[in-house]
Short mmCIF file of C-alpha atoms and ligand atoms in Angstrom, two decimals:
data_model
loop_
_atom_site.label_atom_id
_atom_site.label_comp_id
_atom_site.label_asym_id
_atom_site.label_seq_id
_atom_site.Cartn_x
_atom_site.Cartn_y
_atom_site.Cartn_z
CA MET V 28 115.32 75.09 125.62
CA THR V 29 114.84 72.92 122.33
CA THR V 30 115.87 74.45 119.01
CA PRO V 31 113.02 74.22 116.58
CA LYS V 32 113.82 73.31 113.00
CA GLN V 33 114.66 76.19 110.96
CA THR V 34 113.39 77.23 107.71
CA PRO V 35 115.70 78.27 105.06
CA ARG V 36 115.05 81.92 105.41
CA GLN V 37 115.80 81.57 109.26
CA GLU V 38 118.99 79.80 108.50
CA GLU V 39 119.69 82.42 105.87
CA ARG V 40 119.18 85.13 108.53
CA ASP V 41 121.56 83.14 111.04
CA VAL V 42 124.13 82.92 108.48
CA SER V 43 124.01 86.60 108.01
CA ARG V 44 123.94 87.28 111.72
CA ARG V 45 126.95 85.01 112.09
CA ARG V 46 128.62 86.86 109.45
CA LYS V 47 127.88 90.13 110.78
CA PHE V 48 129.23 88.79 114.06
CA TRP V 49 132.60 87.94 112.45
CA ALA V 50 132.65 91.25 110.58
CA LEU V 51 132.13 93.13 114.01
CA ALA V 52 134.79 90.86 115.57
CA ALA V 53 137.13 91.77 112.88
CA ALA V 54 136.31 95.40 113.02
CA GLY V 55 136.84 95.31 116.71
CA VAL V 56 140.25 93.77 116.60
CA LEU V 57 141.31 96.58 113.79
CA ALA V 58 139.77 99.20 115.99
CA MET V 59 141.73 98.07 119.03
CA SER V 60 145.03 97.78 117.11
CA SER V 61 144.42 100.97 115.49
CA LEU V 62 142.70 102.75 118.24
CA ALA V 63 140.49 103.97 115.54
CA ALA V 64 136.75 104.83 116.58
CA CYS V 65 134.51 102.04 114.88
CA GLY V 66 131.26 103.06 113.17
CA ASP V 67 127.85 101.39 114.42
CA ASP V 68 126.34 98.78 112.12
CA ASP V 69 123.09 98.78 110.31
CA ASP V 70 119.97 96.75 110.93
CA ASP V 71 119.58 96.44 114.68
CA GLY V 72 116.75 98.82 114.90
CA GLY V 73 119.03 101.17 116.96
CA GLY V 74 119.50 103.83 114.33
CA GLY V 75 122.27 106.08 114.34
CA GLY V 76 125.33 106.00 116.69
CA ASP V 77 127.70 106.44 113.94
CA SER V 78 130.71 108.10 115.23
CA GLY V 79 132.12 109.26 111.96
CA GLY V 80 134.06 105.91 111.06
CA GLY V 81 134.33 105.29 107.30
CA ASP V 82 131.36 102.82 107.16
CA ALA V 83 128.35 105.16 108.00
CA PRO V 84 125.40 103.71 106.39
CA LYS V 85 125.19 105.13 102.81
CA VAL V 86 121.64 103.89 102.16
CA GLY V 87 118.64 104.17 104.64
CA VAL V 88 115.66 101.98 104.15
CA LEU V 89 112.41 103.36 105.50
CA LEU V 90 109.83 100.42 105.99
CA PRO V 91 106.32 101.43 106.93
CA ASP V 92 104.92 99.11 109.71
CA SER V 93 104.79 95.41 110.69
CA GLN V 94 100.99 94.90 110.99
CA SER V 95 99.53 95.86 107.50
CA SER V 96 101.32 92.74 105.90
CA VAL V 97 104.14 90.49 107.39
CA ARG V 98 105.81 91.05 104.30
CA TRP V 99 107.92 94.24 105.22
CA GLU V 100 109.74 92.53 108.08
CA THR V 101 109.71 88.79 107.10
CA VAL V 102 110.63 89.12 103.20
CA ASP V 103 111.54 92.91 102.32
CA ARG V 104 114.01 93.32 105.12
CA PRO V 105 115.96 90.28 104.87
CA PHE V 106 116.16 90.35 101.04
CA LEU V 107 117.24 94.04 101.13
CA GLN V 108 119.62 93.35 103.73
CA LYS V 109 121.23 90.47 101.77
CA ALA V 110 121.46 92.64 98.53
CA PHE V 111 123.23 95.42 100.25
CA GLU V 112 125.65 93.17 102.17
CA ALA V 113 126.52 91.27 98.97
CA ALA V 114 127.56 94.61 97.57
CA GLY V 115 129.38 95.39 100.63
CA VAL V 116 127.28 98.52 101.04
CA ASP V 117 126.05 99.51 104.66
CA ALA V 118 122.55 100.11 104.90
CA ASP V 119 120.55 101.24 107.97
CA ILE V 120 117.08 99.71 107.91
CA GLN V 121 114.35 101.01 110.06
CA ASN V 122 110.57 100.53 110.53
CA ALA V 123 108.25 103.34 111.52
CA GLU V 124 105.56 100.97 112.73
CA GLY V 125 102.83 103.04 111.11
CA ASP V 126 103.86 106.36 112.65
CA LYS V 127 104.45 109.39 110.14
CA SER V 128 106.50 111.27 112.59
CA THR V 129 108.80 108.41 113.49
CA GLN V 130 109.30 107.78 109.83
CA GLN V 131 110.28 111.54 109.16
CA GLN V 132 112.59 111.40 112.11
CA GLN V 133 114.13 108.15 110.97
CA ALA V 134 114.90 109.77 107.57
CA GLU V 135 116.45 112.93 109.18
CA GLN V 136 118.60 110.66 111.36
CA MET V 137 119.84 108.44 108.48
CA ILE V 138 120.80 111.78 106.32
CA THR V 139 122.52 113.09 109.51
CA ASN V 140 124.53 109.90 109.75
CA GLY V 141 125.67 110.33 106.11
CA ALA V 142 123.00 108.44 104.03
CA LYS V 143 123.29 109.41 100.38
CA VAL V 144 120.26 107.39 99.40
CA LEU V 145 116.79 106.51 101.15
CA LEU V 146 114.63 103.71 99.92
CA LEU V 147 111.24 104.99 100.94
CA VAL V 148 107.86 103.12 101.69
CA ASN V 149 105.64 105.97 102.62
CA LEU V 150 102.77 106.02 104.88
CA ASP V 151 101.04 108.37 102.72
CA SER V 152 101.96 110.70 100.02
CA GLY V 153 102.13 113.68 101.97
CA SER V 154 104.52 112.48 104.63
CA GLY V 155 106.42 110.83 101.94
CA ALA V 156 106.78 114.00 99.79
CA ALA V 157 107.88 115.86 102.99
CA ILE V 158 110.57 113.13 103.48
CA ALA V 159 111.58 113.44 99.82
CA ALA V 160 111.59 117.10 99.66
CA ASN V 161 114.02 117.24 102.86
CA ALA V 162 116.19 114.77 101.15
CA LYS V 163 116.51 116.67 98.05
CA SER V 164 117.42 119.74 99.79
CA GLN V 165 120.37 118.00 101.25
CA ASP V 166 121.36 116.25 97.91
CA VAL V 167 120.21 112.82 99.09
CA LYS V 168 118.53 110.57 96.36
CA VAL V 169 115.07 109.02 97.15
CA ILE V 170 113.89 105.70 95.56
CA ASP V 171 110.12 104.85 96.09
CA TYR V 172 110.09 101.47 97.22
CA ASP V 173 106.77 99.67 96.35
CA ARG V 174 104.54 102.59 97.07
CA LEU V 175 104.58 105.69 94.69
CA THR V 176 104.74 108.97 96.49
CA LEU V 177 102.35 111.43 94.55
CA ASP V 178 102.88 115.02 93.83
CA THR V 179 106.41 115.58 94.46
CA ASP V 180 109.34 116.61 92.41
CA ALA V 181 111.87 115.05 94.81
CA THR V 182 111.93 111.25 94.11
CA ASP V 183 114.48 109.86 91.72
CA TYR V 184 113.19 106.36 90.99
CA TYR V 185 110.13 104.10 91.75
CA VAL V 186 110.38 100.21 92.07
CA SER V 187 107.27 98.25 92.31
CA PHE V 188 105.04 95.82 90.48
CA ASP V 189 102.31 96.38 87.98
CA ASN V 190 99.74 97.15 90.56
CA GLU V 191 96.77 97.43 88.39
CA GLU V 192 97.57 94.00 87.22
CA VAL V 193 97.69 92.89 90.83
CA GLY V 194 94.29 93.98 91.10
CA ARG V 195 93.03 92.50 87.80
CA LEU V 196 94.30 89.10 88.91
CA GLN V 197 92.44 89.61 92.24
CA GLY V 198 89.36 90.28 90.24
CA GLN V 199 89.93 87.41 87.77
CA GLY V 200 90.66 85.18 90.62
CA LEU V 201 87.34 85.97 92.32
CA VAL V 202 85.47 85.43 89.07
CA ASP V 203 87.05 81.89 88.51
CA CYS V 204 86.33 80.92 92.24
CA ILE V 205 82.56 82.18 92.03
CA GLY V 206 82.03 80.27 88.90
CA ASN V 207 78.67 80.69 87.33
CA LYS V 208 76.73 81.25 90.37
CA GLN V 209 74.14 83.82 89.56
CA GLY V 210 73.25 86.60 92.01
CA ALA V 211 76.42 85.98 93.97
CA ARG V 212 76.92 88.58 96.68
CA ILE V 213 80.08 90.08 97.09
CA ALA V 214 81.73 92.07 99.67
CA VAL V 215 84.98 94.31 98.86
CA LEU V 216 87.48 95.14 101.35
CA ASN V 217 89.82 97.83 99.90
CA GLY V 218 93.36 98.56 101.32
CA SER V 219 94.24 101.96 103.00
CA PRO V 220 92.84 104.92 101.18
CA THR V 221 96.04 106.56 101.81
CA ASP V 222 98.21 104.13 99.75
CA ASN V 223 98.42 104.84 96.08
CA ASN V 224 98.66 101.04 95.67
CA ALA V 225 95.32 100.48 97.15
CA THR V 226 93.88 102.71 94.53
CA LEU V 227 95.71 101.09 91.68
CA PHE V 228 94.76 97.60 93.13
CA LYS V 229 91.21 98.93 93.26
CA ASN V 230 91.31 100.17 89.63
CA GLY V 231 92.44 96.69 88.60
CA TYR V 232 89.81 94.68 90.44
CA ASP V 233 86.96 97.02 89.69
CA SER V 234 87.73 96.74 85.90
CA VAL V 235 86.79 93.04 86.20
CA ILE V 236 84.08 92.96 88.82
CA ASN V 237 81.97 96.08 88.40
CA PRO V 238 80.76 94.84 84.92
CA LYS V 239 79.33 91.76 86.88
CA PHE V 240 77.62 94.07 89.29
CA ASP V 241 76.43 96.38 86.37
CA SER V 242 74.88 93.53 84.35
CA GLY V 243 73.11 92.27 87.54
CA GLU V 244 75.05 88.91 87.57
CA TRP V 245 76.47 89.86 90.96
CA VAL V 246 75.29 91.91 93.71
CA GLU V 247 77.61 94.32 95.56
CA VAL V 248 76.77 93.81 99.27
CA ASP V 249 79.46 96.30 100.47
CA ASP V 250 82.66 98.17 99.48
CA GLN V 251 84.82 99.38 102.33
CA SER V 252 88.28 100.80 102.79
CA VAL V 253 90.51 99.74 105.55
CA PRO V 254 92.29 102.62 107.12
CA ASP V 255 96.06 101.74 107.08
CA TRP V 256 95.43 98.21 105.98
CA ASP V 257 94.63 97.50 109.68
CA ASN V 258 93.85 93.85 109.99
CA GLN V 259 92.06 94.26 113.50
CA GLN V 260 89.85 97.02 111.92
CA ALA V 261 89.20 94.88 108.91
CA LEU V 262 87.82 92.09 111.35
CA THR V 263 85.34 94.66 112.79
CA ILE V 264 84.41 96.17 109.38
CA PHE V 265 83.79 92.67 107.98
CA GLU V 266 81.79 91.55 111.21
CA GLN V 267 79.50 94.76 110.55
CA ILE V 268 79.29 93.72 106.86
CA LEU V 269 78.12 90.24 107.74
CA GLN V 270 75.55 91.43 110.39
CA LYS V 271 74.07 94.02 107.98
CA ALA V 272 73.85 91.59 105.11
CA ASP V 273 72.21 88.88 107.49
CA ASN V 274 75.30 86.61 106.83
CA LYS V 275 74.58 86.43 103.10
CA VAL V 276 77.87 86.82 101.51
CA ASP V 277 79.08 84.71 98.66
CA GLY V 278 82.50 86.02 98.10
CA VAL V 279 85.16 88.44 99.29
CA LEU V 280 87.41 90.64 97.21
CA ALA V 281 90.02 91.29 100.02
CA ALA V 282 93.00 93.43 98.98
CA ASN V 283 95.62 91.44 100.73
CA ASP V 284 96.09 88.32 102.74
CA GLY V 285 95.76 90.11 106.06
CA LEU V 286 92.42 91.57 105.15
CA GLY V 287 91.48 88.26 103.63
CA ASN V 288 92.35 86.57 107.04
CA ALA V 289 90.25 89.09 108.90
CA ALA V 290 87.25 88.08 106.62
CA ILE V 291 88.11 84.46 107.12
CA SER V 292 88.02 84.77 110.86
CA ALA V 293 84.73 86.58 110.90
CA LEU V 294 83.23 83.88 108.76
CA LYS V 295 84.62 81.31 111.27
CA GLN V 296 83.37 82.95 114.19
CA ARG V 297 79.74 82.83 112.78
CA LYS V 298 80.45 79.21 111.78
CA LEU V 299 79.58 80.07 108.26
CA PRO V 300 80.71 77.82 105.37
CA GLN V 301 83.95 78.55 103.33
CA ILE V 302 83.32 81.14 100.70
CA PRO V 303 85.90 82.55 97.91
CA VAL V 304 88.00 85.08 99.42
CA THR V 305 91.13 86.60 97.64
CA GLY V 306 94.24 88.11 98.83
CA GLN V 307 97.80 89.31 97.99
CA ASP V 308 101.46 88.82 99.00
CA ALA V 309 101.57 84.98 99.22
CA THR V 310 102.08 85.23 102.99
CA LEU V 311 102.50 81.90 105.04
CA GLU V 312 98.87 82.45 106.33
CA GLY V 313 97.48 83.23 102.97
CA ILE V 314 99.04 80.11 101.36
CA GLN V 315 97.73 78.08 104.31
CA ASN V 316 94.36 79.65 104.13
CA ILE V 317 94.32 78.38 100.35
CA VAL V 318 95.50 74.96 101.29
CA ASN V 319 92.97 74.79 103.94
CA GLY V 320 90.25 75.85 101.42
CA ASP V 321 89.39 79.11 103.33
CA GLN V 322 90.83 81.37 100.68
CA CYS V 323 90.65 81.04 96.95
CA MET V 324 93.76 82.80 95.69
CA THR V 325 96.67 85.29 96.57
CA VAL V 326 99.02 87.35 94.25
CA TYR V 327 102.55 86.43 94.40
CA LYS V 328 104.82 89.26 94.10
CA ALA V 329 108.61 88.06 93.82
CA ILE V 330 109.69 90.28 96.49
CA GLU V 331 113.48 89.25 96.07
CA LYS V 332 113.41 90.66 92.72
CA GLU V 333 112.00 94.00 93.89
CA ALA V 334 114.54 94.13 96.78
CA GLN V 335 117.36 93.38 94.57
CA ALA V 336 116.14 95.81 91.79
CA ALA V 337 115.79 98.75 94.34
CA ALA V 338 119.15 97.80 95.93
CA ASP V 339 120.89 97.89 92.62
CA LEU V 340 119.52 101.35 91.94
CA ALA V 341 120.42 102.50 95.62
CA ILE V 342 124.05 101.05 95.41
CA ALA V 343 124.69 102.92 92.13
CA LEU V 344 123.49 106.01 93.38
CA ALA V 345 125.15 105.85 96.71
CA ASN V 346 128.58 105.27 94.69
CA GLY V 347 127.82 108.33 92.59
CA GLU V 348 127.05 106.23 89.49
CA GLU V 349 124.39 106.57 86.91
CA PRO V 350 122.05 103.47 87.16
CA THR V 351 121.90 101.49 83.96
CA ALA V 352 118.51 99.59 84.56
CA ASP V 353 115.76 100.08 82.04
CA THR V 354 113.17 102.24 83.29
CA THR V 355 109.78 103.40 82.39
CA PRO V 356 108.21 106.66 83.18
CA ILE V 357 105.35 106.88 85.75
CA ASP V 358 103.52 110.11 86.25
CA ASN V 359 103.24 110.81 90.10
CA GLY V 360 100.89 113.97 89.49
CA THR V 361 104.01 116.35 89.35
CA GLU V 362 106.60 114.52 87.16
CA GLU V 363 107.44 111.52 85.40
CA VAL V 364 109.43 109.16 87.70
CA PRO V 365 111.91 106.47 86.15
CA SER V 366 110.35 103.30 87.18
CA ILE V 367 110.78 99.42 87.38
CA LEU V 368 107.64 97.66 87.70
CA LEU V 369 107.57 93.77 87.91
CA GLU V 370 104.91 91.28 87.04
CA PRO V 371 102.57 89.75 89.54
CA VAL V 372 101.27 86.34 89.36
CA SER V 373 98.07 84.56 90.61
CA VAL V 374 98.38 81.65 93.00
CA THR V 375 95.51 79.30 93.61
CA LYS V 376 95.67 75.66 95.09
CA ASP V 377 96.37 74.30 91.63
CA ASN V 378 99.86 76.06 91.04
CA ILE V 379 101.19 76.57 94.72
CA GLY V 380 103.77 73.81 93.86
CA GLU V 381 105.25 75.86 91.15
CA TYR V 382 106.41 78.49 93.54
CA ILE V 383 107.38 76.42 96.50
CA GLY V 384 111.38 76.60 96.48
CA ASN V 385 111.36 80.16 95.46
CA PRO V 386 113.40 82.16 98.06
CA ASP V 387 110.69 84.63 98.97
CA PHE V 388 107.80 82.02 98.86
CA PRO V 389 106.74 80.28 102.05
CA THR V 390 108.59 77.03 102.38
CA LYS V 391 106.82 73.46 102.11
CA GLU V 392 107.77 72.77 105.61
CA ASP V 393 106.09 75.89 106.86
CA ILE V 394 103.01 75.59 104.74
CA CYS V 395 102.33 71.88 105.43
CA ALA V 396 103.19 71.65 109.04
CA GLY V 397 100.79 70.26 111.66
CA LYS V 398 97.09 69.79 110.57
CA LEU V 399 97.61 70.93 107.01
CA ALA V 400 99.90 67.87 106.50
CA GLN V 401 96.99 65.89 105.06
CA LYS V 402 95.51 68.58 102.87
CA CYS V 403 99.03 69.28 101.25
CA GLU V 404 99.13 65.62 100.43
CA GLU V 405 95.86 65.90 98.74
CA LEU V 406 96.95 68.78 96.65
CA GLY V 407 100.30 66.93 95.86
CA LEU V 408 102.44 69.12 97.69
C1 BGC N 526 101.74 96.56 99.15
C2 BGC N 526 101.15 95.38 99.55
C3 BGC N 526 100.80 95.12 101.12
C4 BGC N 526 100.18 96.51 101.63
C5 BGC N 526 99.93 96.54 103.07
C6 BGC N 526 100.78 97.77 99.65
O1 BGC N 526 101.26 99.01 99.36
O2 BGC N 526 102.12 96.76 97.73
O3 BGC N 526 102.14 94.26 99.21
O4 BGC N 526 100.05 94.06 101.24
O5 BGC N 526 100.83 97.61 101.16
O6 BGC N 526 101.38 96.56 103.84
#
């Protein structure tokens, strides 16, 4: 078997695996010499198994799925992992793969295992609020990570981006890519109706594109939400949009890179020409679609900073300290949650180069691999 060339991120993961190996080896030696029971470690997806050793995970991280966006497993997990490891705090990171009752069970297991803080990416506000209420009743702190849980008095902090700004950047990106084409026929693919972020993104882009529809400069072909951000469903939905519109679509406001890619795939299947498509998350696929001319923009959110900010709060809370970060209050419908909101940026073919090299941005080797090498050169990457 040959070993393919590793990206820095893969190398980082390997380094962290190696570190963990040595840490476990050392722990093993200690356990043998002292005959003490040794606690389980964190991120192996096994969950639990702690036998009352001193290093039971103090923080539990509840990721939502791995299909609505690759970010959760490829960016959030390794950066959260790294932040906790650097602080010497054990964290148990689990992914519910889109299943609400699985997420509920994972949360309960983490609390049983001794977690003092949960970092929660909810699958909807109802199930998120139930997890938070259960945690609160057991004196466990809850940080809403990326997605705000609505209508609960049981979350302590919220860490995310300015999500209406994400939407405004998408709307403005589409405006810039469409240019002054009159009567442009636009389709809108919204995120999951149960994700508060999807509502905020929509508020943001609607504020930019609705005036265009109202003035008659643009025509709205369709506006549909994609349940659970499911990329497969997005493909079906967009195929139906094309079918109904007789293929006459001039631009797509897609709420993230996965949905954008679904629209691009449907266009390609019908051998239709490239049109402006938006996105979000600056995924490898999204950036490659931009380089290839299939997508006009994405929104880059510095997930490393988001992970670090959330981990810092969690570490302070887990140690029984009062976090010192500056927060702003955000209303979740029941109460004001102290929040940290970071700034998103718009990425087009003209400024990809500015972000290459950021640890949470796709690497040049990955972006420009294979048949995109020539296009990368043309863009000066
Ligand atoms: C996140 C996006 C992500 C989407 C689907 C949203 O809540 O903010 O970054 O693309 O969920 O997972």
